[in-house]
Amino acid sequence: MTKENKELADNDPLGSLDPLISQNIPDGVDRRTFLMRSAVVGATAVMTGRFVSAQERTERSTAAPPLAPDLNVVKKSKGPVMTTIDEFYKVGPGPSSSHTIGPMRITYDFYQRASKLPADKLAKATALKVHLFGSLSATGKGHGTERASLAGIVGKEPATVDPLFLDSLRDKPDQSFPVKLGTATFNVTLKDVIYDATKGDFKHPNTMICKLMAGNEVLLEQEYYSVGGGFIEWKGYTPPKKNAPKYPFATMKELRAHADNNKLSIAQVMLANEMSIAGRTQEEVFAFVDKIINAMVATVKSGLSMPEDDVLPGPIKLHSKAATVYKRAMDDKYESDRGIGALSAYALAASEENGRGHLVITAPTGGSAGVMPALVYGLGEGGRKLPLQKIRDGMLAAAAVGYLCKHHATLSAAEGGCQAEIGVASSMAAALVATAYDAPSRVVENAAESALEHHLGMTCDPVAGYVQVPCIERCAFGAVKAWTAYAIASNEIASRHRVDFDATVQALAQTAKDMNSKYKETSEAGLALSVVLC
Ligand code: SF4
């Protein structure tokens, strides 16, 4: 800044033009957004009479804190996709895979680590503390993160925890539970889960620190990250060693090349990889897939069986509508409207179960847990009654879509907004439907691409931090969009589809990077700001 301009700037918010015209646009921020936000900040300075420096303006214009580059989820050169189906589809309590399933896995993991300490150390243990940071702290209360964290400490795992245990913690928050570590026994309560700083220099927006204490002395401390979809990492994390995939791929293009060159479907390529990476038989892979299909069907049925107008937990007092939408759909005189109504009702049913904190399946996350089950149920016993094998194949193709989104972008709303949750779920569901109807690999890709494309930019702004508004209805829209994507993809000339899936995943990653942090599961903006609860 020139001397003259500095003097002006010191006294007058419009005094210097230098900060307005000489800033470098930071990495990961698009020029238009940067300039727009910068201009807004400048205008604010005029209105408030407070000078805003170029540096401050830059910081406020970029807003979203960067993720640490050494996190496995953000590493660029990752080689082929190595995710396996049992890591991806997880059963656990709603309402959010990153805010309930992830934290429960984290505290369960920490308890296991603590139990391996030498006996003399364990004998001194007096307390176990869990600190929640970033988005976990900002919206954890609405997600029941503290209850999930406590459940993990007392040895409960997401897939087998009784949701009634979590309900009882909500209804009687003062309960205490004994924790036994070696010869030491001490009690833990919800007060041992601490809502810590919401803003700071975290490696990931969903950061937790677990500590085993002896009075004021720390016996063991571990920093963890709930990186989306129930996946967890920790400081010093290295991915587990696995066998090489039979058909290595890192992009949809490579995956489709394997399928086409070997005259296989995408599902068959995925099955071969599951068997080689995890060392499982075909029967074992399908046994797991069947378990997930059954759990998805159960969550839809359970949601539909709830009384009409049941009120979901939390301050929104949201009335459930799955049963009503289903009944009205069945009475509709138009067959097409019955189909759309029923599909929406199935998605609402599973998503409302998530809102109740009941068991759901990450596909890819808890917030989006209504989308895939709606299509699984609709293609199977709830509607089309396709053979089980078709749905199994669809689940494998859907997993490929989810793996690729995780590999190159994110499944975490705290990193990428709702496009990373409902957008990916819808894309997976489109691949499921196309595969179940024996569509060629290019059509499967096009359906998945189309569903993802039309969710790009969608923000995450859960009202009051509860995964209910907009989440529950959004699952219904995600399910219907998946069907629309399949309808378009199976009726166009596949080779004329102009956008390939890999390009759209890149757009997902870049949009996630550019999105203002307020729209990443912080409940600081969007509907969370404009909807006033009374
Ligand atoms: S708005 Fe979307 S991403 Fe955010 S909590 Fe709801 S479902 Fe999840």
XYZ file of C-alpha atoms and ligand atoms in Angstrom:
542
model
C 0.000 0.000 0.000
C 1.344 3.471 -0.812
C 2.098 5.888 2.067
C -0.624 8.195 0.857
C -3.154 5.421 0.644
C -2.164 4.125 4.083
C -2.922 7.448 5.644
C -6.248 7.521 3.881
C -7.020 3.979 4.870
C -6.255 4.647 8.498
C -9.024 7.202 8.587
C -11.496 6.198 5.937
C -12.812 2.782 4.885
C -12.893 3.965 1.277
C -9.512 5.644 1.601
C -7.415 3.073 -0.239
C -8.058 1.157 -3.381
C -4.971 -1.031 -2.982
C -6.584 -3.705 -0.831
C -9.442 -3.934 -3.285
C -7.351 -4.435 -6.368
C -4.085 -6.088 -5.418
C -5.034 -9.318 -3.639
C -3.974 -12.755 -4.762
C -6.759 -15.241 -4.953
C -5.906 -18.089 -2.565
C -5.688 -21.730 -3.680
C -8.970 -23.541 -3.604
C -11.071 -20.390 -3.974
C -12.661 -19.503 -7.288
C -12.061 -16.004 -8.588
C -15.706 -14.973 -8.879
C -16.631 -16.098 -5.378
C -13.551 -14.502 -3.940
C -14.171 -11.161 -5.599
C -17.860 -11.190 -4.688
C -17.192 -11.954 -1.046
C -14.350 -9.485 -0.955
C -16.656 -6.805 -2.337
C -19.296 -7.650 0.274
C -16.728 -7.337 3.040
C -15.607 -4.003 1.554
C -19.175 -2.757 1.409
C -19.661 -3.791 5.014
C -16.662 -1.682 5.917
C -18.282 1.314 4.228
C -21.547 0.759 6.067
C -19.987 0.181 9.445
C -17.202 2.706 9.066
C -14.630 0.072 10.053
C -11.610 -0.449 7.821
C -11.031 -4.084 6.850
C -7.484 -4.955 5.856
C -6.687 -6.915 2.725
C -5.496 -9.818 4.828
C -8.625 -9.848 6.951
C -10.755 -9.571 3.839
C -8.918 -12.527 2.313
C -9.465 -14.598 5.444
C -13.150 -13.726 5.598
C -13.572 -14.351 1.878
C -12.146 -17.860 2.011
C -13.727 -18.755 5.348
C -13.401 -22.556 5.151
C -10.328 -23.786 7.048
C -8.162 -26.094 4.941
C -7.989 -29.795 5.754
C -4.606 -31.165 6.772
C -2.947 -32.615 3.657
C -1.653 -35.673 5.535
C -5.138 -36.962 6.355
C -5.666 -40.144 4.376
C -9.011 -38.865 3.105
C -7.397 -35.868 1.436
C -4.200 -37.459 0.115
C -4.025 -37.083 -3.623
C -1.887 -40.002 -4.817
C -3.827 -42.834 -3.343
C -3.482 -45.489 -6.032
C -6.368 -47.830 -6.723
C -9.587 -47.921 -4.738
C -9.071 -50.322 -1.812
C -12.280 -49.755 0.153
C -14.264 -52.895 0.910
C -17.964 -53.335 1.268
C -17.938 -54.044 5.006
C -16.030 -50.801 5.607
C -18.487 -48.884 3.493
C -21.988 -50.074 4.379
C -22.186 -49.819 8.162
C -25.118 -50.433 10.449
C -25.341 -48.043 13.380
C -27.501 -45.574 15.229
C -28.667 -42.393 13.503
C -28.806 -39.581 12.983
C -25.366 -38.957 11.485
C -22.612 -41.356 10.518
C -19.933 -38.731 11.155
C -21.510 -37.452 14.388
C -22.794 -40.696 15.930
C -21.300 -43.818 14.297
C -17.820 -42.270 13.867
C -17.580 -40.917 17.443
C -18.881 -44.202 18.878
C -16.243 -46.112 16.906
C -13.622 -43.608 18.091
C -14.368 -43.906 21.804
C -14.715 -47.681 21.485
C -11.283 -47.731 19.809
C -9.819 -45.529 22.541
C -11.198 -47.797 25.258
C -9.538 -50.783 23.521
C -6.211 -48.910 23.328
C -6.434 -47.835 26.949
C -7.080 -51.403 28.080
C -3.698 -52.418 26.591
C -1.677 -50.044 28.790
C 0.670 -51.639 31.382
C -1.107 -52.758 34.563
C 0.746 -50.270 36.816
C -0.422 -47.361 34.663
C -3.993 -48.607 34.492
C -4.110 -48.978 38.256
C -3.813 -45.168 38.529
C -6.676 -44.354 36.105
C -9.426 -42.166 37.542
C -11.323 -40.763 34.553
C -11.834 -40.886 30.817
C -12.506 -37.603 28.992
C -13.644 -36.990 25.435
C -13.254 -33.540 23.842
C -15.336 -32.669 20.768
C -14.096 -29.976 18.368
C -15.240 -28.196 15.227
C -18.478 -29.394 13.655
C -18.785 -32.149 16.275
C -18.921 -29.451 18.916
C -21.073 -27.045 16.890
C -23.827 -29.512 16.008
C -23.078 -32.514 18.214
C -25.895 -31.762 20.648
C -28.485 -32.057 17.876
C -26.889 -35.261 16.660
C -26.567 -36.931 20.067
C -22.771 -37.063 19.677
C -22.233 -37.053 23.429
C -24.521 -40.074 23.889
C -22.833 -41.979 21.054
C -19.399 -41.120 22.494
C -20.373 -42.321 25.952
C -21.806 -45.546 24.528
C -18.452 -46.294 22.874
C -16.578 -45.699 26.137
C -18.756 -48.229 27.925
C -18.025 -50.845 25.276
C -20.955 -50.540 22.883
C -20.437 -50.883 19.135
C -22.564 -49.105 16.505
C -23.885 -52.244 14.771
C -25.101 -53.899 17.961
C -25.976 -51.035 20.303
C -29.590 -51.078 21.422
C -31.102 -47.724 20.326
C -33.100 -47.847 23.568
C -29.805 -47.456 25.451
C -29.192 -44.187 23.587
C -32.820 -43.119 24.131
C -32.412 -43.751 27.864
C -29.332 -41.506 27.927
C -31.393 -38.774 26.312
C -34.278 -39.229 28.763
C -32.076 -39.657 31.874
C -28.846 -37.768 31.148
C -27.503 -38.051 34.716
C -26.899 -41.798 34.604
C -23.377 -43.000 35.388
C -21.693 -46.172 34.173
C -18.713 -48.061 35.623
C -15.650 -48.418 33.388
C -13.186 -51.158 34.298
C -9.607 -50.860 33.083
C -7.198 -53.356 34.652
C -7.700 -53.126 38.390
C -9.103 -49.587 38.199
C -12.828 -48.923 38.103
C -14.314 -45.451 37.773
C -17.614 -44.008 36.639
C -18.310 -42.076 33.441
C -21.259 -39.817 32.664
C -22.288 -37.540 29.816
C -20.347 -34.784 31.607
C -17.139 -36.587 30.600
C -17.888 -35.734 26.976
C -16.916 -32.096 26.593
C -18.188 -29.751 23.886
C -14.903 -27.960 23.209
C -13.876 -25.263 20.689
C -15.985 -25.016 17.553
C -13.355 -23.042 15.664
C -9.618 -23.597 15.511
C -6.728 -25.030 13.582
C -8.037 -28.595 13.305
C -6.777 -31.208 10.884
C -10.388 -32.076 10.125
C -13.632 -30.315 11.098
C -14.736 -33.456 12.963
C -11.888 -33.736 15.455
C -11.962 -35.491 18.833
C -9.362 -35.931 21.561
C -9.746 -38.777 24.046
C -7.795 -38.804 27.292
C -7.315 -41.353 30.046
C -6.576 -39.448 33.244
C -5.028 -40.130 36.632
C -6.167 -37.033 38.501
C -4.616 -34.204 36.467
C -2.019 -36.462 34.844
C -2.717 -37.686 31.309
C -1.985 -41.417 31.022
C -2.979 -41.758 27.381
C -4.144 -39.229 24.800
C -5.188 -39.756 21.194
C -6.473 -37.328 18.563
C -9.067 -38.752 16.169
C -11.024 -37.616 13.106
C -14.491 -38.742 12.100
C -13.957 -38.309 8.382
C -17.442 -39.119 7.060
C -19.625 -42.161 6.449
C -18.600 -43.579 9.844
C -14.960 -43.868 8.713
C -12.395 -42.812 11.286
C -8.724 -41.845 11.253
C -6.340 -40.733 13.958
C -3.062 -38.839 14.293
C -0.446 -41.096 12.711
C -3.077 -43.182 10.882
C -1.929 -45.477 8.088
C -4.513 -47.429 6.094
C -4.646 -51.157 6.894
C -2.668 -53.474 4.613
C -4.857 -55.269 2.090
C -4.398 -57.624 -0.846
C -4.159 -56.245 -4.367
C -7.475 -55.901 -6.205
C -7.981 -58.239 -9.151
C -9.056 -55.314 -11.319
C -7.310 -52.191 -9.983
C -9.113 -48.946 -10.758
C -9.021 -45.392 -9.495
C -11.601 -43.894 -11.850
C -14.942 -44.847 -13.357
C -13.227 -44.878 -16.743
C -10.811 -47.565 -15.549
C -13.574 -49.506 -13.818
C -15.683 -49.531 -16.972
C -12.676 -50.547 -19.069
C -12.215 -53.635 -16.873
C -15.887 -54.452 -17.208
C -16.060 -53.935 -20.969
C -12.721 -55.584 -21.831
C -13.556 -58.664 -19.769
C -17.223 -58.815 -20.760
C -18.249 -58.374 -17.148
C -20.740 -56.091 -15.483
C -19.535 -53.416 -13.074
C -21.030 -55.543 -10.289
C -18.970 -58.583 -11.348
C -15.767 -56.523 -11.376
C -16.618 -55.248 -7.897
C -17.342 -58.771 -6.635
C -13.964 -60.004 -7.925
C -12.219 -57.088 -6.198
C -14.053 -57.621 -2.918
C -12.938 -61.254 -2.981
C -9.309 -60.445 -3.781
C -8.820 -57.394 -1.526
C -10.492 -58.866 1.543
C -9.688 -62.551 0.837
C -13.354 -63.548 1.016
C -15.373 -66.103 -0.906
C -18.284 -65.093 -3.122
C -20.658 -66.572 -0.544
C -19.114 -64.456 2.205
C -19.401 -61.264 0.152
C -23.042 -61.960 -0.688
C -23.816 -62.942 2.913
C -22.659 -59.492 3.977
C -24.559 -57.767 1.153
C -27.715 -59.682 2.145
C -27.294 -58.527 5.733
C -27.195 -54.917 4.550
C -30.159 -55.382 2.190
C -32.177 -56.921 5.043
C -31.214 -54.068 7.374
C -32.302 -51.528 4.739
C -35.641 -53.285 4.265
C -36.093 -53.422 8.054
C -35.464 -49.703 8.458
C -38.080 -48.829 5.792
C -40.637 -51.210 7.308
C -39.962 -49.952 10.799
C -40.399 -46.336 9.678
C -43.636 -47.118 7.823
C -45.018 -48.900 10.877
C -44.646 -45.882 13.136
C -47.933 -44.177 13.973
C -49.014 -41.454 11.597
C -47.991 -38.079 12.920
C -45.457 -39.450 15.407
C -43.327 -36.564 16.733
C -39.563 -36.937 16.263
C -37.175 -36.161 19.126
C -35.756 -32.658 19.408
C -36.823 -29.020 19.469
C -38.237 -28.900 15.925
C -41.184 -31.092 16.969
C -41.261 -32.448 13.466
C -44.195 -34.727 12.737
C -43.405 -37.887 10.822
C -45.204 -38.327 7.535
C -43.955 -41.567 5.991
C -47.056 -43.581 6.897
C -49.434 -40.888 5.672
C -47.597 -40.307 2.395
C -47.583 -44.068 1.790
C -51.296 -44.487 2.494
C -52.279 -41.549 0.309
C -49.990 -42.791 -2.477
C -51.711 -46.157 -2.452
C -55.072 -44.412 -2.859
C -53.904 -42.279 -5.782
C -55.800 -42.938 -8.989
C -52.728 -42.407 -11.198
C -50.232 -45.259 -11.250
C -47.249 -42.966 -11.861
C -48.179 -40.818 -8.850
C -48.520 -43.951 -6.749
C -44.944 -44.897 -7.703
C -43.464 -41.510 -6.862
C -45.488 -41.301 -3.643
C -44.480 -44.782 -2.519
C -40.786 -44.197 -3.293
C -40.886 -40.919 -1.367
C -42.635 -42.622 1.554
C -39.972 -45.365 1.716
C -37.227 -42.733 1.828
C -39.085 -40.715 4.462
C -39.606 -43.879 6.517
C -35.902 -44.806 6.662
C -34.843 -41.211 7.167
C -37.313 -40.684 10.004
C -35.839 -43.772 11.648
C -32.500 -41.991 11.405
C -34.054 -38.906 13.021
C -35.230 -41.126 15.883
C -31.657 -42.323 16.437
C -32.639 -45.874 15.498
C -30.380 -48.219 13.565
C -29.684 -47.179 9.982
C -27.180 -48.064 7.295
C -24.508 -45.696 6.010
C -25.059 -45.491 2.261
C -22.988 -43.453 2.303
C -23.972 -41.638 5.554
C -26.642 -41.443 8.254
C -28.137 -38.173 7.000
C -28.661 -39.766 3.591
C -29.807 -43.090 5.050
C -33.254 -42.872 3.440
C -32.135 -42.831 -0.190
C -30.670 -46.287 -0.924
C -33.153 -48.188 1.290
C -36.032 -46.566 -0.613
C -34.779 -47.991 -3.899
C -33.770 -51.346 -2.386
C -37.245 -51.756 -0.897
C -38.987 -50.399 -3.996
C -37.132 -52.750 -6.346
C -37.683 -55.684 -3.992
C -40.500 -56.619 -1.725
C -42.046 -53.130 -1.573
C -42.780 -52.949 -5.286
C -41.061 -54.439 -8.328
C -40.133 -57.741 -6.645
C -36.894 -58.139 -8.601
C -34.834 -61.273 -7.803
C -32.464 -60.857 -4.858
C -29.406 -61.326 -7.094
C -30.314 -58.210 -9.109
C -30.409 -56.144 -5.947
C -27.148 -57.652 -4.712
C -25.507 -56.642 -7.990
C -27.002 -53.169 -7.645
C -25.528 -52.853 -4.155
C -22.058 -53.690 -5.505
C -22.304 -51.134 -8.345
C -23.624 -48.525 -5.902
C -20.655 -49.225 -3.642
C -18.293 -48.535 -6.570
C -19.887 -45.107 -6.987
C -19.561 -44.373 -3.273
C -15.948 -45.590 -3.183
C -14.985 -43.283 -6.062
C -16.639 -40.276 -4.438
C -14.795 -41.037 -1.210
C -11.528 -41.641 -3.078
C -11.509 -38.351 -4.983
C -13.862 -36.066 -3.062
C -15.584 -36.631 0.271
C -18.560 -38.266 1.964
C -18.509 -35.794 4.816
C -20.959 -32.883 5.000
C -18.466 -31.151 7.297
C -16.059 -31.151 4.347
C -18.382 -30.847 1.384
C -21.948 -29.996 2.373
C -25.000 -32.057 1.502
C -23.877 -32.778 -2.063
C -21.401 -35.191 -0.421
C -24.192 -36.990 1.435
C -27.525 -36.936 -0.379
C -25.794 -36.224 -3.705
C -23.581 -39.300 -3.398
C -26.471 -41.400 -2.046
C -28.633 -40.450 -5.032
C -25.799 -41.243 -7.416
C -25.299 -44.645 -5.758
C -29.028 -45.334 -5.937
C -29.107 -44.504 -9.654
C -26.293 -47.029 -10.228
C -28.237 -49.559 -8.140
C -31.382 -49.228 -10.268
C -29.509 -49.291 -13.588
C -27.558 -52.385 -12.545
C -30.652 -54.145 -11.214
C -32.187 -53.660 -14.665
C -29.086 -55.105 -16.392
C -28.122 -51.800 -17.998
C -24.756 -51.721 -19.812
C -21.837 -50.257 -17.884
C -22.022 -46.932 -19.748
C -25.661 -46.492 -18.749
C -24.813 -47.312 -15.119
C -22.126 -44.625 -15.240
C -24.429 -42.101 -16.923
C -27.224 -42.643 -14.398
C -24.802 -42.221 -11.493
C -23.270 -39.151 -13.113
C -26.598 -37.499 -13.748
C -27.852 -37.994 -10.180
C -24.626 -36.597 -8.733
C -24.495 -33.686 -11.189
C -27.890 -32.438 -10.106
C -26.895 -32.245 -6.459
C -23.664 -30.286 -6.976
C -23.420 -27.250 -4.728
C -26.046 -28.447 -2.256
C -25.229 -27.104 1.177
C -25.677 -28.651 4.620
C -27.683 -26.496 7.032
C -29.595 -28.724 9.472
C -32.051 -26.655 11.499
C -31.076 -26.532 15.186
C -28.332 -29.059 14.394
C -30.902 -31.868 14.077
C -30.739 -34.203 11.094
C -34.393 -33.629 10.280
C -34.914 -30.397 8.334
C -33.994 -30.409 5.460
C -32.548 -33.922 5.707
C -35.641 -36.130 5.893
C -37.485 -34.721 2.881
C -34.182 -34.356 1.092
C -33.784 -38.144 1.203
C -37.107 -38.464 -0.643
C -35.927 -36.013 -3.288
C -32.614 -37.886 -3.570
C -34.471 -41.163 -4.148
C -36.782 -39.696 -6.793
C -33.857 -37.985 -8.529
C -32.044 -41.339 -8.645
C -35.025 -42.825 -10.452
C -35.162 -39.850 -12.836
C -31.448 -40.226 -13.545
C -31.982 -43.885 -14.442
C -35.023 -43.024 -16.584
C -33.007 -40.496 -18.574
C -29.839 -42.599 -18.811
C -31.685 -45.696 -19.993
C -33.565 -43.775 -22.678
C -30.798 -41.657 -24.172
C -28.101 -42.893 -26.530
C -25.480 -43.671 -23.914
C -22.470 -42.588 -25.963
C -23.995 -39.135 -26.428
C -23.985 -38.381 -22.686
C -21.674 -35.386 -22.547
C -20.498 -35.450 -18.918
C -18.521 -38.366 -17.571
C -18.767 -39.488 -13.965
C -15.115 -38.758 -13.158
C -15.512 -35.117 -14.227
C -18.527 -34.735 -11.975
C -16.648 -36.230 -9.025
C -13.899 -33.698 -9.674
C -16.535 -30.955 -9.636
C -17.848 -32.370 -6.345
C -14.350 -32.182 -4.839
C -13.707 -28.661 -6.087
C -17.129 -27.393 -4.997
C -16.537 -28.926 -1.563
C -13.242 -27.059 -1.359
C -14.776 -23.750 -2.389
C -17.900 -23.965 -0.223
C -18.057 -21.545 2.676
C -17.591 -23.391 5.963
C -20.904 -22.007 7.257
C -22.644 -24.436 4.901
C -20.729 -27.480 6.068
C -22.740 -28.972 8.906
C -22.209 -26.061 11.269
C -25.856 -24.924 11.425
C -24.624 -21.325 11.080
C -26.322 -20.454 7.805
C -29.012 -21.317 5.282
C -32.165 -22.851 6.725
C -30.479 -23.206 10.104
C -30.389 -19.405 10.207
C -33.628 -18.475 8.452
C -35.956 -20.975 10.128
C -37.100 -19.654 13.485
C -38.389 -22.295 15.879
C -41.197 -21.253 18.142
S -28.464 -31.199 5.301
Fe -27.748 -33.023 4.204
S -25.625 -33.259 4.778
Fe -26.544 -31.847 6.258
S -27.127 -33.149 7.975
Fe -28.891 -32.977 6.584
S -28.709 -34.752 5.211
Fe -26.739 -34.509 6.224
